[in-house]
């Protein structure tokens, strides 16, 4: 089943198979994390399944994209092994999801919850996966701030929670980004 993810395209007939494979991979990774058995995790990394997730996201298939968003969100929330988290944080999948421009409310709900999950897991040690010091940017916060103007009050509340969660981290670079970001927003 797991190998089927790389062999399938986004045709409707394969959509359910792809979603089932994503769910199965998630289950194996959660089990691997909980039992401290790195065999499946090692295979997951060696076969570069996150790269395949990025490819599947680029297909713009609503159901597959939501399955990936949900799966990565569950993994980030439930995995406590630092090696797992560092792998997810350092991969392009996180940045791909953060920078995605989903227009539908359902996507935005999943995306904002994903960003909230990330913010809850970020520590001073993992913060640097989310900062671009050269450009004085933090894509995680930048994306969060773009969602603040949504009409949905629940989304705005989640945005506030994310910002407050990020501000609990004592880091000069993050504070500098926050000051720069707010000044930039006021200038508009």
PDB file of C-alpha atoms in Angstrom:
ATOM      1  CA  UNK A   1       0.000   0.000   0.000  1.00  0.00           C
ATOM      2  CA  UNK A   2       2.759   2.462   0.911  1.00  0.00           C
ATOM      3  CA  UNK A   3       4.549   2.049  -2.399  1.00  0.00           C
ATOM      4  CA  UNK A   4       1.304   2.838  -4.186  1.00  0.00           C
ATOM      5  CA  UNK A   5       1.617   6.540  -3.268  1.00  0.00           C
ATOM      6  CA  UNK A   6       4.541   6.996  -5.643  1.00  0.00           C
ATOM      7  CA  UNK A   7       2.911   4.982  -8.414  1.00  0.00           C
ATOM      8  CA  UNK A   8      -0.426   6.783  -8.564  1.00  0.00           C
ATOM      9  CA  UNK A   9      -1.554  10.006 -10.099  1.00  0.00           C
ATOM     10  CA  UNK A  10      -4.463  12.203  -9.101  1.00  0.00           C
ATOM     11  CA  UNK A  11      -7.194  10.533 -11.177  1.00  0.00           C
ATOM     12  CA  UNK A  12     -10.480  10.168  -9.274  1.00  0.00           C
ATOM     13  CA  UNK A  13     -10.296   6.376  -9.374  1.00  0.00           C
ATOM     14  CA  UNK A  14      -7.015   6.498  -7.490  1.00  0.00           C
ATOM     15  CA  UNK A  15      -7.956   9.265  -5.036  1.00  0.00           C
ATOM     16  CA  UNK A  16      -9.293   6.873  -2.388  1.00  0.00           C
ATOM     17  CA  UNK A  17      -6.244   4.615  -2.718  1.00  0.00           C
ATOM     18  CA  UNK A  18      -3.881   7.555  -2.294  1.00  0.00           C
ATOM     19  CA  UNK A  19      -5.798   8.815   0.758  1.00  0.00           C
ATOM     20  CA  UNK A  20      -5.762   5.308   2.273  1.00  0.00           C
ATOM     21  CA  UNK A  21      -1.994   5.075   1.675  1.00  0.00           C
ATOM     22  CA  UNK A  22      -1.447   8.463   3.346  1.00  0.00           C
ATOM     23  CA  UNK A  23      -3.465   7.294   6.344  1.00  0.00           C
ATOM     24  CA  UNK A  24      -1.542   4.023   6.522  1.00  0.00           C
ATOM     25  CA  UNK A  25       1.810   5.811   6.387  1.00  0.00           C
ATOM     26  CA  UNK A  26       0.627   8.105   9.188  1.00  0.00           C
ATOM     27  CA  UNK A  27      -0.348   5.076  11.307  1.00  0.00           C
ATOM     28  CA  UNK A  28       3.002   3.396  10.776  1.00  0.00           C
ATOM     29  CA  UNK A  29       4.886   6.586  11.647  1.00  0.00           C
ATOM     30  CA  UNK A  30       2.846   7.105  14.817  1.00  0.00           C
ATOM     31  CA  UNK A  31       3.417   3.495  15.853  1.00  0.00           C
ATOM     32  CA  UNK A  32       7.118   3.790  15.045  1.00  0.00           C
ATOM     33  CA  UNK A  33       7.375   6.947  17.147  1.00  0.00           C
ATOM     34  CA  UNK A  34       5.485   5.513  20.117  1.00  0.00           C
ATOM     35  CA  UNK A  35       7.547   2.310  20.188  1.00  0.00           C
ATOM     36  CA  UNK A  36      10.894   4.034  19.506  1.00  0.00           C
ATOM     37  CA  UNK A  37      11.346   1.699  16.559  1.00  0.00           C
ATOM     38  CA  UNK A  38      13.097   3.678  13.881  1.00  0.00           C
ATOM     39  CA  UNK A  39      12.909   1.044  11.119  1.00  0.00           C
ATOM     40  CA  UNK A  40       9.831   2.477   9.430  1.00  0.00           C
ATOM     41  CA  UNK A  41      10.914   6.048  10.042  1.00  0.00           C
ATOM     42  CA  UNK A  42      14.310   5.291   8.446  1.00  0.00           C
ATOM     43  CA  UNK A  43      12.589   3.787   5.411  1.00  0.00           C
ATOM     44  CA  UNK A  44      10.223   6.781   5.251  1.00  0.00           C
ATOM     45  CA  UNK A  45      13.233   9.113   5.158  1.00  0.00           C
ATOM     46  CA  UNK A  46      15.292   7.010   2.749  1.00  0.00           C
ATOM     47  CA  UNK A  47      12.403   6.725   0.292  1.00  0.00           C
ATOM     48  CA  UNK A  48      11.750  10.464   0.714  1.00  0.00           C
ATOM     49  CA  UNK A  49       7.994  10.160   1.122  1.00  0.00           C
ATOM     50  CA  UNK A  50       7.681  13.799   2.158  1.00  0.00           C
ATOM     51  CA  UNK A  51       8.891  14.771  -1.320  1.00  0.00           C
ATOM     52  CA  UNK A  52       6.074  12.635  -2.703  1.00  0.00           C
ATOM     53  CA  UNK A  53       3.621  14.446  -0.408  1.00  0.00           C
ATOM     54  CA  UNK A  54       4.813  17.747  -1.867  1.00  0.00           C
ATOM     55  CA  UNK A  55       4.228  16.396  -5.379  1.00  0.00           C
ATOM     56  CA  UNK A  56       0.741  15.254  -4.399  1.00  0.00           C
ATOM     57  CA  UNK A  57      -0.018  18.684  -2.898  1.00  0.00           C
ATOM     58  CA  UNK A  58       0.979  20.311  -6.173  1.00  0.00           C
ATOM     59  CA  UNK A  59      -1.734  18.324  -7.989  1.00  0.00           C
ATOM     60  CA  UNK A  60      -4.330  20.603  -6.364  1.00  0.00           C
ATOM     61  CA  UNK A  61      -6.663  17.717  -5.618  1.00  0.00           C
ATOM     62  CA  UNK A  62      -8.841  18.911  -2.743  1.00  0.00           C
ATOM     63  CA  UNK A  63      -9.354  15.551  -1.009  1.00  0.00           C
ATOM     64  CA  UNK A  64      -5.715  14.467  -1.312  1.00  0.00           C
ATOM     65  CA  UNK A  65      -4.460  17.863  -0.131  1.00  0.00           C
ATOM     66  CA  UNK A  66      -6.768  17.782   2.891  1.00  0.00           C
ATOM     67  CA  UNK A  67      -5.638  14.223   3.700  1.00  0.00           C
ATOM     68  CA  UNK A  68      -1.992  15.310   3.594  1.00  0.00           C
ATOM     69  CA  UNK A  69      -2.661  18.418   5.695  1.00  0.00           C
ATOM     70  CA  UNK A  70      -4.558  16.375   8.253  1.00  0.00           C
ATOM     71  CA  UNK A  71      -1.959  13.599   8.326  1.00  0.00           C
ATOM     72  CA  UNK A  72       1.031  15.921   8.789  1.00  0.00           C
ATOM     73  CA  UNK A  73      -0.910  17.855  11.428  1.00  0.00           C
ATOM     74  CA  UNK A  74      -1.658  14.655  13.394  1.00  0.00           C
ATOM     75  CA  UNK A  75       1.957  13.535  13.119  1.00  0.00           C
ATOM     76  CA  UNK A  76       3.333  16.842  14.363  1.00  0.00           C
ATOM     77  CA  UNK A  77       0.906  16.910  17.291  1.00  0.00           C
ATOM     78  CA  UNK A  78       1.489  13.309  18.347  1.00  0.00           C
ATOM     79  CA  UNK A  79       5.149  12.644  17.688  1.00  0.00           C
ATOM     80  CA  UNK A  80       7.392  13.419  20.608  1.00  0.00           C
ATOM     81  CA  UNK A  81      10.637  11.988  19.219  1.00  0.00           C
ATOM     82  CA  UNK A  82      12.895  14.951  18.365  1.00  0.00           C
ATOM     83  CA  UNK A  83      14.446  13.130  15.421  1.00  0.00           C
ATOM     84  CA  UNK A  84      10.999  12.806  13.828  1.00  0.00           C
ATOM     85  CA  UNK A  85      10.109  16.441  14.514  1.00  0.00           C
ATOM     86  CA  UNK A  86      13.415  17.780  13.213  1.00  0.00           C
ATOM     87  CA  UNK A  87      12.935  15.770  10.041  1.00  0.00           C
ATOM     88  CA  UNK A  88       9.455  17.217   9.481  1.00  0.00           C
ATOM     89  CA  UNK A  89      10.487  20.750  10.417  1.00  0.00           C
ATOM     90  CA  UNK A  90      13.533  20.721   8.158  1.00  0.00           C
ATOM     91  CA  UNK A  91      11.657  19.383   5.144  1.00  0.00           C
ATOM     92  CA  UNK A  92      10.012  21.349   2.375  1.00  0.00           C
ATOM     93  CA  UNK A  93       6.594  19.888   3.271  1.00  0.00           C
ATOM     94  CA  UNK A  94       6.178  22.287   6.172  1.00  0.00           C
ATOM     95  CA  UNK A  95       7.104  25.327   4.095  1.00  0.00           C
ATOM     96  CA  UNK A  96       4.956  24.093   1.198  1.00  0.00           C
ATOM     97  CA  UNK A  97       1.921  23.862   3.444  1.00  0.00           C
ATOM     98  CA  UNK A  98       2.637  27.189   5.132  1.00  0.00           C
ATOM     99  CA  UNK A  99       3.091  29.032   1.847  1.00  0.00           C
ATOM    100  CA  UNK A 100       0.139  27.405   0.069  1.00  0.00           C
ATOM    101  CA  UNK A 101      -2.580  29.805  -0.971  1.00  0.00           C
ATOM    102  CA  UNK A 102      -5.713  27.829  -0.340  1.00  0.00           C
ATOM    103  CA  UNK A 103      -8.830  29.819  -1.174  1.00  0.00           C
ATOM    104  CA  UNK A 104     -11.598  27.592   0.144  1.00  0.00           C
ATOM    105  CA  UNK A 105     -12.661  27.916   3.772  1.00  0.00           C
ATOM    106  CA  UNK A 106     -12.145  24.208   4.399  1.00  0.00           C
ATOM    107  CA  UNK A 107      -8.490  24.437   3.297  1.00  0.00           C
ATOM    108  CA  UNK A 108      -7.943  27.554   5.354  1.00  0.00           C
ATOM    109  CA  UNK A 109      -9.352  25.822   8.449  1.00  0.00           C
ATOM    110  CA  UNK A 110      -6.980  22.880   8.000  1.00  0.00           C
ATOM    111  CA  UNK A 111      -4.061  25.191   7.222  1.00  0.00           C
ATOM    112  CA  UNK A 112      -4.589  27.439  10.235  1.00  0.00           C
ATOM    113  CA  UNK A 113      -4.879  24.390  12.490  1.00  0.00           C
ATOM    114  CA  UNK A 114      -1.673  23.042  10.967  1.00  0.00           C
ATOM    115  CA  UNK A 115       0.106  26.325  11.689  1.00  0.00           C
ATOM    116  CA  UNK A 116      -1.270  26.291  15.240  1.00  0.00           C
ATOM    117  CA  UNK A 117       0.059  22.745  15.740  1.00  0.00           C
ATOM    118  CA  UNK A 118       3.460  23.869  14.516  1.00  0.00           C
ATOM    119  CA  UNK A 119       3.493  26.853  16.839  1.00  0.00           C
ATOM    120  CA  UNK A 120       2.760  24.591  19.808  1.00  0.00           C
ATOM    121  CA  UNK A 121       5.783  22.419  18.978  1.00  0.00           C
ATOM    122  CA  UNK A 122       8.246  25.211  18.270  1.00  0.00           C
ATOM    123  CA  UNK A 123      10.932  25.714  20.870  1.00  0.00           C
ATOM    124  CA  UNK A 124      14.018  27.868  20.944  1.00  0.00           C
ATOM    125  CA  UNK A 125      15.901  24.893  19.437  1.00  0.00           C
ATOM    126  CA  UNK A 126      13.478  24.356  16.545  1.00  0.00           C
ATOM    127  CA  UNK A 127      12.662  28.002  15.854  1.00  0.00           C
ATOM    128  CA  UNK A 128      15.485  28.323  13.340  1.00  0.00           C
ATOM    129  CA  UNK A 129      13.699  25.953  10.964  1.00  0.00           C
ATOM    130  CA  UNK A 130      11.085  28.704  10.599  1.00  0.00           C
ATOM    131  CA  UNK A 131      13.223  31.844  10.418  1.00  0.00           C
ATOM    132  CA  UNK A 132      14.894  33.269   7.334  1.00  0.00           C
ATOM    133  CA  UNK A 133      17.519  35.539   8.892  1.00  0.00           C
ATOM    134  CA  UNK A 134      18.843  36.707   5.509  1.00  0.00           C
ATOM    135  CA  UNK A 135      15.475  38.190   4.556  1.00  0.00           C
ATOM    136  CA  UNK A 136      14.419  39.000   8.123  1.00  0.00           C
ATOM    137  CA  UNK A 137      11.320  36.868   7.605  1.00  0.00           C
ATOM    138  CA  UNK A 138       9.398  34.210   9.421  1.00  0.00           C
ATOM    139  CA  UNK A 139       7.065  32.577   6.868  1.00  0.00           C
ATOM    140  CA  UNK A 140       5.058  30.981   9.678  1.00  0.00           C
ATOM    141  CA  UNK A 141       4.187  34.329  11.248  1.00  0.00           C
ATOM    142  CA  UNK A 142       3.851  36.084   7.885  1.00  0.00           C
ATOM    143  CA  UNK A 143       1.278  33.545   6.708  1.00  0.00           C
ATOM    144  CA  UNK A 144      -0.504  33.707  10.047  1.00  0.00           C
ATOM    145  CA  UNK A 145      -0.804  37.483   9.804  1.00  0.00           C
ATOM    146  CA  UNK A 146      -2.306  37.237   6.311  1.00  0.00           C
ATOM    147  CA  UNK A 147      -5.079  35.084   7.758  1.00  0.00           C
ATOM    148  CA  UNK A 148      -5.957  37.621  10.451  1.00  0.00           C
ATOM    149  CA  UNK A 149      -8.220  39.552   8.087  1.00  0.00           C
ATOM    150  CA  UNK A 150     -10.490  36.572   7.489  1.00  0.00           C
ATOM    151  CA  UNK A 151     -14.171  37.094   8.221  1.00  0.00           C
ATOM    152  CA  UNK A 152     -14.342  34.029  10.452  1.00  0.00           C
ATOM    153  CA  UNK A 153     -13.844  35.112  14.106  1.00  0.00           C
ATOM    154  CA  UNK A 154     -12.582  31.629  14.999  1.00  0.00           C
ATOM    155  CA  UNK A 155      -9.743  31.961  12.457  1.00  0.00           C
ATOM    156  CA  UNK A 156      -8.837  35.368  13.895  1.00  0.00           C
ATOM    157  CA  UNK A 157      -8.775  33.884  17.412  1.00  0.00           C
ATOM    158  CA  UNK A 158      -6.511  31.069  16.264  1.00  0.00           C
ATOM    159  CA  UNK A 159      -4.232  33.662  14.637  1.00  0.00           C
ATOM    160  CA  UNK A 160      -3.989  35.501  17.973  1.00  0.00           C
ATOM    161  CA  UNK A 161      -3.218  32.229  19.743  1.00  0.00           C
ATOM    162  CA  UNK A 162      -0.454  31.416  17.257  1.00  0.00           C
ATOM    163  CA  UNK A 163       1.149  34.847  17.618  1.00  0.00           C
ATOM    164  CA  UNK A 164       1.009  34.680  21.418  1.00  0.00           C
ATOM    165  CA  UNK A 165       2.403  31.142  21.376  1.00  0.00           C
ATOM    166  CA  UNK A 166       5.288  32.254  19.181  1.00  0.00           C
ATOM    167  CA  UNK A 167       5.997  35.274  21.363  1.00  0.00           C
ATOM    168  CA  UNK A 168       6.542  33.042  24.394  1.00  0.00           C
ATOM    169  CA  UNK A 169       9.822  31.963  22.765  1.00  0.00           C
ATOM    170  CA  UNK A 170      12.668  34.145  23.990  1.00  0.00           C
ATOM    171  CA  UNK A 171      14.632  34.871  20.828  1.00  0.00           C
ATOM    172  CA  UNK A 172      16.071  38.147  19.554  1.00  0.00           C
ATOM    173  CA  UNK A 173      15.654  37.225  15.871  1.00  0.00           C
ATOM    174  CA  UNK A 174      11.986  36.392  16.372  1.00  0.00           C
ATOM    175  CA  UNK A 175      11.391  39.636  18.281  1.00  0.00           C
ATOM    176  CA  UNK A 176      13.140  41.619  15.537  1.00  0.00           C
ATOM    177  CA  UNK A 177      10.967  39.953  12.923  1.00  0.00           C
ATOM    178  CA  UNK A 178       7.876  40.754  14.982  1.00  0.00           C
ATOM    179  CA  UNK A 179       8.804  44.437  15.181  1.00  0.00           C
ATOM    180  CA  UNK A 180       9.619  44.579  11.465  1.00  0.00           C
ATOM    181  CA  UNK A 181       6.413  42.761  10.539  1.00  0.00           C
ATOM    182  CA  UNK A 182       4.184  45.042  12.583  1.00  0.00           C
ATOM    183  CA  UNK A 183       5.873  48.179  11.203  1.00  0.00           C
ATOM    184  CA  UNK A 184       5.432  46.822   7.671  1.00  0.00           C
ATOM    185  CA  UNK A 185       1.739  46.082   8.338  1.00  0.00           C
ATOM    186  CA  UNK A 186       1.139  49.614   9.717  1.00  0.00           C
ATOM    187  CA  UNK A 187       2.829  51.160   6.672  1.00  0.00           C
ATOM    188  CA  UNK A 188       0.260  49.530   4.343  1.00  0.00           C
TER     189      UNK A 188
END
